[in-house]
Each structure stands twice: as C-alpha cells, then as structure tokens.
Short mmCIF file of C-alpha atoms in Angstrom, two decimals:
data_model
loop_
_atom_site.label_atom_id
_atom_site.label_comp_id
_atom_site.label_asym_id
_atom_site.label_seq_id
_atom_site.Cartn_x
_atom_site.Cartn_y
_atom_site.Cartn_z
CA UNK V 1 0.00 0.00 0.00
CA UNK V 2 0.99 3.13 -0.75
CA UNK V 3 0.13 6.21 0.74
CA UNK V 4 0.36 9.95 -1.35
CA UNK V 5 2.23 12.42 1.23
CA UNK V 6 2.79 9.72 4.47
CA UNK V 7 4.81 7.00 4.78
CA UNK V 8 4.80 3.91 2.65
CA UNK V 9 4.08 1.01 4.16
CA UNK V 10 4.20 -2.87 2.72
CA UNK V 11 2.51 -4.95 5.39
CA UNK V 12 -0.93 -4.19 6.64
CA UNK V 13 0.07 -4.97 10.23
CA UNK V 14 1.86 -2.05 10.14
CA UNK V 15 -1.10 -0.10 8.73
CA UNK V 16 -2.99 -0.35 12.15
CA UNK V 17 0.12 0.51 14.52
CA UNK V 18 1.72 3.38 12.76
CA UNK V 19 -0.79 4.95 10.29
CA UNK V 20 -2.72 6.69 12.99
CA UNK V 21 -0.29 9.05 13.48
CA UNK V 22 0.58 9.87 10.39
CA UNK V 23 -3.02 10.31 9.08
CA UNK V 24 -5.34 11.02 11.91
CA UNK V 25 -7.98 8.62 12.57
CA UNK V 26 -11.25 10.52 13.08
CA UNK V 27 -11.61 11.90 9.89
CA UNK V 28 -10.13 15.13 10.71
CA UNK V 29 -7.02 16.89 9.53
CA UNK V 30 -4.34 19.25 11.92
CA UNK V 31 -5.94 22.67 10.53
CA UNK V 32 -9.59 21.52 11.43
CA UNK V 33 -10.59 20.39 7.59
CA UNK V 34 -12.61 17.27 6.95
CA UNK V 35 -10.20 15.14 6.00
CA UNK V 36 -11.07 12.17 3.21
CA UNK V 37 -9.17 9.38 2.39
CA UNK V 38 -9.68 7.93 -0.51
CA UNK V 39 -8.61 4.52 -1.50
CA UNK V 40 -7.61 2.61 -5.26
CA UNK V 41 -5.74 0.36 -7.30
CA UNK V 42 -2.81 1.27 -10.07
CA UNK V 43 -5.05 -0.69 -12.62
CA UNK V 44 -6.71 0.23 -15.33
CA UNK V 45 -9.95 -1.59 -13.86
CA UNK V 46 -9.59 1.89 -11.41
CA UNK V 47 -9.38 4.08 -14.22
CA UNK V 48 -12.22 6.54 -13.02
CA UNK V 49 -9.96 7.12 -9.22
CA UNK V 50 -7.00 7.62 -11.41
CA UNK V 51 -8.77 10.12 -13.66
CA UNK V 52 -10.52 12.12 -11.53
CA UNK V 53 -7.31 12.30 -9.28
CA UNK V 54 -4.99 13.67 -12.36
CA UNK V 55 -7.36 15.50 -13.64
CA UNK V 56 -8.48 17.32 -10.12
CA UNK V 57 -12.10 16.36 -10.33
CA UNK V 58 -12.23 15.20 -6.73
CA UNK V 59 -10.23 18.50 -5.50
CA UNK V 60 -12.43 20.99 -7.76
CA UNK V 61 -15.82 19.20 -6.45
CA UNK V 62 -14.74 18.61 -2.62
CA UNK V 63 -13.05 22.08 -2.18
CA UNK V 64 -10.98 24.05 0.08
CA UNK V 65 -12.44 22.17 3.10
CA UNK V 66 -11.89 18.71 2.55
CA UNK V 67 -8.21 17.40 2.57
CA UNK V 68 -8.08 14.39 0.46
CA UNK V 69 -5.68 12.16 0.75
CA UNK V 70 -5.26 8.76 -1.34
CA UNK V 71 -3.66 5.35 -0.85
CA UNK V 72 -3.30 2.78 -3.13
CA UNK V 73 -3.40 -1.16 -2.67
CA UNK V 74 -2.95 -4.57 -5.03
CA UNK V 75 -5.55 -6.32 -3.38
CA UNK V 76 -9.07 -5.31 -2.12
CA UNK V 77 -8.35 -7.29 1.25
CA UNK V 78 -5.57 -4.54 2.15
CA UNK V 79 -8.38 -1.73 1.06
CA UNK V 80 -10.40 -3.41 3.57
CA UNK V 81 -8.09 -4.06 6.46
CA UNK V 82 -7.20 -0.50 6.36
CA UNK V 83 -10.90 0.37 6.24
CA UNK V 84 -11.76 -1.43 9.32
CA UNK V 85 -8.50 -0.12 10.82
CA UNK V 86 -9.92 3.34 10.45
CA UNK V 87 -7.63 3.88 8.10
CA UNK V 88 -9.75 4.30 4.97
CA UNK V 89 -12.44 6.41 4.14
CA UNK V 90 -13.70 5.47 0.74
CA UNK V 91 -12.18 2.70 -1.28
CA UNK V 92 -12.72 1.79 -5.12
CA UNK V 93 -12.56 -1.90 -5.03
CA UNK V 94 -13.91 -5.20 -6.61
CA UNK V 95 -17.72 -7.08 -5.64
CA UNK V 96 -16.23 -9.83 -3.03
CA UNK V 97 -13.67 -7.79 -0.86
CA UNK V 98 -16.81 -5.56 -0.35
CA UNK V 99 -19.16 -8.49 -0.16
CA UNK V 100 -16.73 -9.77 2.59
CA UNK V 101 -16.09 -6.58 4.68
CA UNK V 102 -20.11 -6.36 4.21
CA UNK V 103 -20.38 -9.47 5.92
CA UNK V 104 -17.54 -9.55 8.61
CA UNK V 105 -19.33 -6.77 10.04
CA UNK V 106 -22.58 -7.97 10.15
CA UNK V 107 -23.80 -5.57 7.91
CA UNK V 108 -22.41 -2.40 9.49
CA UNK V 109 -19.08 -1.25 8.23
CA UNK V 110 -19.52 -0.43 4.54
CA UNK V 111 -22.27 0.93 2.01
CA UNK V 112 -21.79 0.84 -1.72
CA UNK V 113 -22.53 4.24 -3.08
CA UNK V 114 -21.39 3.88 -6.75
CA UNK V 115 -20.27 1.41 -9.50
CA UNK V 116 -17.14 2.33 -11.47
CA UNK V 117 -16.34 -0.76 -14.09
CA UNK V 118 -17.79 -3.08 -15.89
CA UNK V 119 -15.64 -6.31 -17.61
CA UNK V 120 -11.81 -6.42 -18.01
CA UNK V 121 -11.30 -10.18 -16.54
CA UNK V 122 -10.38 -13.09 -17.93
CA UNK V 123 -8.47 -16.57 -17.44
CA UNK V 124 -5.10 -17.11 -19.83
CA UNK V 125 -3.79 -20.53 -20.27
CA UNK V 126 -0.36 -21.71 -22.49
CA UNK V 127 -1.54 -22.17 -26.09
CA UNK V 128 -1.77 -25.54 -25.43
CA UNK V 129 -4.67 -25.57 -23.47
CA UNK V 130 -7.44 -25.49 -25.25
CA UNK V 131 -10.76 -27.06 -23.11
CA UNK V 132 -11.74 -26.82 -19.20
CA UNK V 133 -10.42 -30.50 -19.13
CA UNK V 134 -7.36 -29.92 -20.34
CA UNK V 135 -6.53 -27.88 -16.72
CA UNK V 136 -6.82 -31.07 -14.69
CA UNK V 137 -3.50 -31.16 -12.79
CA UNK V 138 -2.27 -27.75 -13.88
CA UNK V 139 -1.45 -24.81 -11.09
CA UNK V 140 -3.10 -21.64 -12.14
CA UNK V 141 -3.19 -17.87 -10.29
CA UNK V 142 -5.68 -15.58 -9.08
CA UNK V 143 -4.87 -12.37 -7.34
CA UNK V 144 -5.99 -13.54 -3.89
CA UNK V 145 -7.98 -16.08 -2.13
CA UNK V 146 -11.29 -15.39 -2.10
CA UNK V 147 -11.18 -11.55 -3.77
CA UNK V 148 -13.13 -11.28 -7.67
CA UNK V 149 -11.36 -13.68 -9.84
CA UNK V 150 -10.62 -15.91 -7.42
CA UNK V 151 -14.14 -16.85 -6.78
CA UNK V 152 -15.33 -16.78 -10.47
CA UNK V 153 -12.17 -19.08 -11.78
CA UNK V 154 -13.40 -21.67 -8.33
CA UNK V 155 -16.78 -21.32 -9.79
CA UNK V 156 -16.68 -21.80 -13.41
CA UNK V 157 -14.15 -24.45 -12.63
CA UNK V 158 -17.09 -26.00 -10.49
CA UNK V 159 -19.25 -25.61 -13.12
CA UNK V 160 -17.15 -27.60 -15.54
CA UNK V 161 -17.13 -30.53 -13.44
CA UNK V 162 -13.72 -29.78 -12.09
CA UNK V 163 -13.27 -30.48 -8.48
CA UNK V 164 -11.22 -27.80 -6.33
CA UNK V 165 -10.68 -26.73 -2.69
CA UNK V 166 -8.77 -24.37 -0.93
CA UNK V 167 -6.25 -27.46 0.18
CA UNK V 168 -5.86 -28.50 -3.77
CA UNK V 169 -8.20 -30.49 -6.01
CA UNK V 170 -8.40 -31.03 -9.74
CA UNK V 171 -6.57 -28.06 -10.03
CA UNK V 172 -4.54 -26.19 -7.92
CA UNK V 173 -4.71 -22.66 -7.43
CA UNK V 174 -2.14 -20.33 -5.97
CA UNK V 175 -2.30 -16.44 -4.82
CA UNK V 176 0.28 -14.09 -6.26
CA UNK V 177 0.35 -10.46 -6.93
CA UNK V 178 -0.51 -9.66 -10.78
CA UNK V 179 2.99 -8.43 -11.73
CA UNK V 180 4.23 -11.83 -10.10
CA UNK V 181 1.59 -13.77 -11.88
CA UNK V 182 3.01 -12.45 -15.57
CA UNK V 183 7.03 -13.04 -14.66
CA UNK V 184 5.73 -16.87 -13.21
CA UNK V 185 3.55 -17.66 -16.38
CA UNK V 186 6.58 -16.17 -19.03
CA UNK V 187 8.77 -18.81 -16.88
CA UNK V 188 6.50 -21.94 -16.85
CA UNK V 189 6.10 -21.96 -13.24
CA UNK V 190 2.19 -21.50 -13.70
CA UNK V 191 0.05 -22.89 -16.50
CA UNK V 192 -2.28 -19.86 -16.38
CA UNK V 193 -4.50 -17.33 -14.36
CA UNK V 194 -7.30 -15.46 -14.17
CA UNK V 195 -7.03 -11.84 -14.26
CA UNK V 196 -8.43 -8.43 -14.43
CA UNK V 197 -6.70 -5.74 -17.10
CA UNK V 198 -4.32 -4.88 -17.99
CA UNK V 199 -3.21 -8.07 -16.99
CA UNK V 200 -4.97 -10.46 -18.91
CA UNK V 201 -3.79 -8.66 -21.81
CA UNK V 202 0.20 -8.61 -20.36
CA UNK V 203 -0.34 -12.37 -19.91
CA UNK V 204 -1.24 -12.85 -23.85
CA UNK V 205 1.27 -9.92 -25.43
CA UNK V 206 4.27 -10.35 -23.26
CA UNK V 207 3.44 -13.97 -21.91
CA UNK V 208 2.03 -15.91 -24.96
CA UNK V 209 -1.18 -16.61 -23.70
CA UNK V 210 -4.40 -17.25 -25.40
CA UNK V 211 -8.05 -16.59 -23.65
CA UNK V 212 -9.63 -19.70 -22.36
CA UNK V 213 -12.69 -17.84 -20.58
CA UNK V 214 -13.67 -14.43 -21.53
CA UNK V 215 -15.51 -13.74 -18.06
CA UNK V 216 -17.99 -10.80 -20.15
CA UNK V 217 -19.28 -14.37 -21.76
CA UNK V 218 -20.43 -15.72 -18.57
CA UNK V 219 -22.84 -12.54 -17.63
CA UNK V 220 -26.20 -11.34 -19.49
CA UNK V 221 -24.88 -8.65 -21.63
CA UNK V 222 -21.61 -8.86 -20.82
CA UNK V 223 -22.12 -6.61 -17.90
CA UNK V 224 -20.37 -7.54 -14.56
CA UNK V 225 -19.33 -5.23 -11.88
CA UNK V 226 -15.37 -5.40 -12.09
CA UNK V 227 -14.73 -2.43 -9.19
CA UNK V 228 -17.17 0.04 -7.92
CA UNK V 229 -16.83 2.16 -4.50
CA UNK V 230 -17.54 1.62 -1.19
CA UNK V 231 -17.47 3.82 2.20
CA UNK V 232 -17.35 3.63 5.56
CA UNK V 233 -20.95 3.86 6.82
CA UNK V 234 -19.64 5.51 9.75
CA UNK V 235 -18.17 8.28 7.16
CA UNK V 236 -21.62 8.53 4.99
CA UNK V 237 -23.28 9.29 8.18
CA UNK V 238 -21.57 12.15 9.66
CA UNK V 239 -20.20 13.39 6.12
CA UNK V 240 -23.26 12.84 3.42
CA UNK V 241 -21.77 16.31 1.77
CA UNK V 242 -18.56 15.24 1.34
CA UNK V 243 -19.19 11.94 0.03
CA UNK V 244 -21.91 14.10 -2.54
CA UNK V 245 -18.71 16.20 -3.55
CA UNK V 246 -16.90 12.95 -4.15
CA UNK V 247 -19.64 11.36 -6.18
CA UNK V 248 -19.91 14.15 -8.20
CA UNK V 249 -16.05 14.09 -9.13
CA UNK V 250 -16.43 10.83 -9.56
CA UNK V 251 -19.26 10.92 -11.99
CA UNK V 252 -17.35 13.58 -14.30
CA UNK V 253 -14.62 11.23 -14.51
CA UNK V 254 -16.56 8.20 -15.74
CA UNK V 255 -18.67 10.60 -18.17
CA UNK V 256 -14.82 11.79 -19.27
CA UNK V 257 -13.99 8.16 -19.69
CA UNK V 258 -16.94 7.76 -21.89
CA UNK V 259 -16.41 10.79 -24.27
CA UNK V 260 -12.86 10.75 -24.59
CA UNK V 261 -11.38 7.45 -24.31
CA UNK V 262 -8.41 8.56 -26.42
CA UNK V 263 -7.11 10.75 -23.86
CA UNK V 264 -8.81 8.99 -20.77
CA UNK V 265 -6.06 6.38 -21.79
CA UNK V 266 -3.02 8.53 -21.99
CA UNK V 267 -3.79 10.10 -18.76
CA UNK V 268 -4.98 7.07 -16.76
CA UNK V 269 -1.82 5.63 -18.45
CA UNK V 270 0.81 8.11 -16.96
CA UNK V 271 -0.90 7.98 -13.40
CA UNK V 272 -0.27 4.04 -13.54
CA UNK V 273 2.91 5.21 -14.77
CA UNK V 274 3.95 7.47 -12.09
CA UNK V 275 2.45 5.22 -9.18
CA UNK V 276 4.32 1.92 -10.53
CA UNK V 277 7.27 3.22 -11.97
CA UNK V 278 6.80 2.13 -15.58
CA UNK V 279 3.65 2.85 -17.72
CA UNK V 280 1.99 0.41 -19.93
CA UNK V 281 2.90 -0.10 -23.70
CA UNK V 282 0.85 1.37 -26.26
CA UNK V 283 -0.48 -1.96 -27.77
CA UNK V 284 -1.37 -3.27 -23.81
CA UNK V 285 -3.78 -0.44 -23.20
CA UNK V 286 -5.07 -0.27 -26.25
CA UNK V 287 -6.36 -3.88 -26.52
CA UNK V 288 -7.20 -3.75 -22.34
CA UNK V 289 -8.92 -0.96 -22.20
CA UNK V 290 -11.21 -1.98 -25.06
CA UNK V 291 -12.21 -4.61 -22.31
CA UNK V 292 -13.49 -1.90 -20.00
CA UNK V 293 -16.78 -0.38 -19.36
CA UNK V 294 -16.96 2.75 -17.20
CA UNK V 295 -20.08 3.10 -15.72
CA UNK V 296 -21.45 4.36 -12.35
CA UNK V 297 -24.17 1.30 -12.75
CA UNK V 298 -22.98 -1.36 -10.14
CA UNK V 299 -24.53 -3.90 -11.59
CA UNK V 300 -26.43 -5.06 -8.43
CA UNK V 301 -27.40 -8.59 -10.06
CA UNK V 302 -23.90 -9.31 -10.69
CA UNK V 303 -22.81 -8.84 -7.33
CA UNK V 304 -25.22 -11.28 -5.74
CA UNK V 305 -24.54 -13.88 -8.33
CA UNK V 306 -21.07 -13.40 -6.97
CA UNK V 307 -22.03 -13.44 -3.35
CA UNK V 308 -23.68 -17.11 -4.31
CA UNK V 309 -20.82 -18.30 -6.28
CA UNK V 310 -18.35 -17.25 -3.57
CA UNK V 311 -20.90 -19.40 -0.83
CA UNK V 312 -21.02 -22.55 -3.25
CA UNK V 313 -16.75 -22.70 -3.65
CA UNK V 314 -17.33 -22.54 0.65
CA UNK V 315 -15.18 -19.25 0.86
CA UNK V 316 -18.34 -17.09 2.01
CA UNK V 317 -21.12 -18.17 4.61
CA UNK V 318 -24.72 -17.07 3.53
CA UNK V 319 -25.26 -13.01 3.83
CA UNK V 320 -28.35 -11.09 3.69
CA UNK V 321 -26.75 -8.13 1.37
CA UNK V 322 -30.35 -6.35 1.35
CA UNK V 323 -28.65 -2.93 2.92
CA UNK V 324 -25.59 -3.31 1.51
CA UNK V 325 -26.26 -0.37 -1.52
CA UNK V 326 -26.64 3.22 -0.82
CA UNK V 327 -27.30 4.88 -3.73
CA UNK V 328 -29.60 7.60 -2.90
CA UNK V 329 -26.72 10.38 -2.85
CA UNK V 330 -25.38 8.91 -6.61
CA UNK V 331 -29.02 9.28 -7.58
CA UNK V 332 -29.13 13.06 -6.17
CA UNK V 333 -26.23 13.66 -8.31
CA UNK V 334 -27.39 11.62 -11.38
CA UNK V 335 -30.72 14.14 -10.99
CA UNK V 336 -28.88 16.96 -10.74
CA UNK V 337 -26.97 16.32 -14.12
CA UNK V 338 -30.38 15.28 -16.18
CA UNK V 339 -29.71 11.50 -15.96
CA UNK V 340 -31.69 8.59 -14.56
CA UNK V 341 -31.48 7.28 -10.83
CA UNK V 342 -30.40 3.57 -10.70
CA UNK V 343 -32.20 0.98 -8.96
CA UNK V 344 -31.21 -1.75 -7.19
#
C-alpha cells in the first residue's frame, strides 16, 4: 500500500500501529478540515480514481475544506483491512472484498454508493490448453484467495465438473500479486491465471497466452461489476456532503472516460505510470482498455450472483446483502446532471 504524502508502508500490520499518526484517525485533519481518504488500485480496472485524481475532479468538487488524501493497494483485502483499521475512508474496489467486509461486520461497516467498471477479466492458459479438461492437474493464479477472480475461476471451474478446494483439487490454485503472476507464467512456473486488465492482456502480449474464458461471456450482456466504490458507513453518516462532492467528481470522470477514451487512456496511463514506476505499452492499453466499461451502474445482479458463487466454492457463509447499496446520494447527483437514478 501506498500512501500519497505519508509514509509507505508494505505490510498491513503495520497499517494499524503506525498509520494513525501519520493520518489522523477521526476523519479530521491538523488545521480543522474534513479530511477524506480515498482509496484505489494502479489498474486500469480503477481508471475513473486515477482520472478524476490527475485531472483534479475530486479536489475541484470537494473544495478548500476537505483534505483528500489517497492510498493505493494490489488487493481489495488490504483496502479493507485498512478500512476497518480506520484507516480508509472510501475505497474503489472489486464485488467480493466488499461483499466480505459487508459481511464480517454484520452488515455495518460499509455501504456501496457507486459502480465504477464493468468487464476487463479473464483466465489465460499456455496455447496448449485449449478445453476446461485440459486444466486437470495444472497450477493456475488468481490475485488472492477469495477476492473477484478468485471466486469466479473456483466457480466456473465448479461448473465444468472440475473439483477444487482451498487445500488442492483437480486443479490447484495459488495467490500471487498480478505483476508476479506475468514473470511466473513467461517462466512456466504457472500454466495460467485469471485476471483483471491490464493483466490479462500482459499475460497474452508479453506472456504468450491465449483466452480460455472471456468472463464478459459468462454474464447477461456482458455486464459484470469489475470495481465500484464503497465507504465507511460511519463516514456517509456524519459526512453525506462530502461523500456528494466525491460522487460528483467521480461521476465527471466516468462521463470523461466515456467521451474521450483517447485521452482517458493517456492520462490514466501516466498515473499508472507514475504510481508503478513504468507505464503500460501502447499496444497493452489499447487492446485492455477496449475490455473496460466505465459506468457508475454497479450492476447489483452481478454482485449477488457473486455473493452465491463465492458461498457454493465454501469461501463465504450465507449473507443477507439487502442494505448493503446506498445509492440515494449517486441518484441526487445523477438528478442533478439530467440523468436517470439507478435501482437496485
């Protein structure tokens, strides 16, 4: 994790001893501001929190007395341990990290208040696999147990007939990091994994992987929530203006997105570049972020469908996720821009 203006950090145990200090804890900042801070990912899956940031959407829409501050994470877990830590304000992150902070509260730690992506994942193999069969005793990746692709590579597996576990199985599945899943796939030590952008498309270009499962195929109109936002309910509470302010930055940055993908890519592009050390190539983004569907939708009926997939692979016991969306300040915006509320 990574935090803009504080100290970086690489284990999350470290997050809850030291980062109180260094960022405050109640949601206040040292010259009596609100303070908000704002969690994403270096991924073009994130590309509305990377836009908005560059592009000073959040700054122009919260204003002179909110101090933002932003983090970024590889893994939705970390979003949420710092969340729960008090740590974390607002996170963009994918359906089960939220689906699982959801639960491990009981229903009281996080709202969703916005989608963000639709699409971008999908499982490479080696050219030579060609059918789900064919992956009987091979070792693929996922990002992490139990987070997005995890759960929908355990449960199309499932769905084939293929028997896995957390122990092993059929096929046996191992958690790396995404940049660690490309160098172990280029060196054989994997046989394939599935992935959100841009690293499904790394794993084809600079790996020489082919697409076994394009996930958009699994989903009714190829719509699937990929990341969308959550908050501290805590934070919605006491700051419903500021989280408004956010929204609306947020919401220019998706329209932006929309209109002018062209340049949306360049700039999400150098953020990724500045936060990682090393932009993506020309021909990566290109191809992944034809993948990608920005859209402040969150595709409510995807994330239950992944709520019951993640209970049937046994990595999620059975959650009522009736209050888990609060949409009614996205829908204030929506309104006050001329478009249509979403339902959930």
């Amino acid at each position: 994790m990574r935090w803009k203006g504080s100290v970086r950090l690489t284990a999350v145990v470290l997050l809850v001893s030291l980062l109180t200090a260094a960022c405050g804890g109640d949601g206040g900042s040292s010259d009596g501001r609100v303070e908000l801070r704002l969690g994403y990912f270096p991924n073009l899956t994130h590309a509305p929190a990377l836009l908005a940031v560059e592009k000073r959407y959040f700054a122009q829409e919260l204003g002179a007395n909110v101090a933002l501050k932003t983090a970024t994470f590889n893994a939705g877990n970390e979003a949420v341990q710092a969340l729960f830590a008090n740590q974390l304000d607002i996170t963009y992150i994918g359906p089960n990290p939220a689906i699982n902070a959801y639960a491990q509260s009981k229903g009281a730690a996080v709202r969703i208040i916005s989608g963000s992506t639709s699409g971008g994942a999908a499982l490479v193999v080696k050219p030579s696999i060609t059918s789900a069969g064919a992956l009987k005793g091979k070792k693929l990746a996922t990002p992490q147990l139990g987070n997005t692709q995890d759960v929908a590579l355990r449960s199309w597996l499932g769905a084939q007939g293929i028997n896995v576990t957390k122990e092993g199985g059929q096929v046996t599945i191992v958690a790396q990091q995404n940049a660690q899943t490309l160098d172990t796939f280029k060196a054989g030590a994997i046989d394939g994994a599935w992935v959100p952008e841009p690293w499904a498309t790394r794993l084809q270009l600079e790996g020489g992987g082919v697409v076994l499962v394009d996930e958009k195929t699994l989903w009714p109109d190829g719509k699937f929530v990929t990341t969308h936002i959550i908050v501290r309910t805590e934070f919605l509470n006491e700051h419903k203006d500021v989280v408004e302010a956010f929204l609306r930055g947020h919401v220019k940055a998706v329209r932006f997105a929309g209109a002018n993908p062209d340049v949306a890519k360049s700039v999400a592009n150098a953020a990724i570049g500045k936060l990682t050390g090393k932009p993506l190539g020309r021909a990566t983004i290109d191809s992944a972020w034809s993948n990608l569907e920005f859209t402040v939708d969150p595709i409510a009926s995807s994330l239950r469908k992944s709520a019951e997939d993640a209970q049937r692979v046994g990595l999620l016991d059975p959650v009522n996720l009736d209050r888990i969306y609060a949409l009614e300040t996205l829908n204030e915006v929506l309104q006050d821009i001329g478009e249509s509320p979403i339902a959930v």
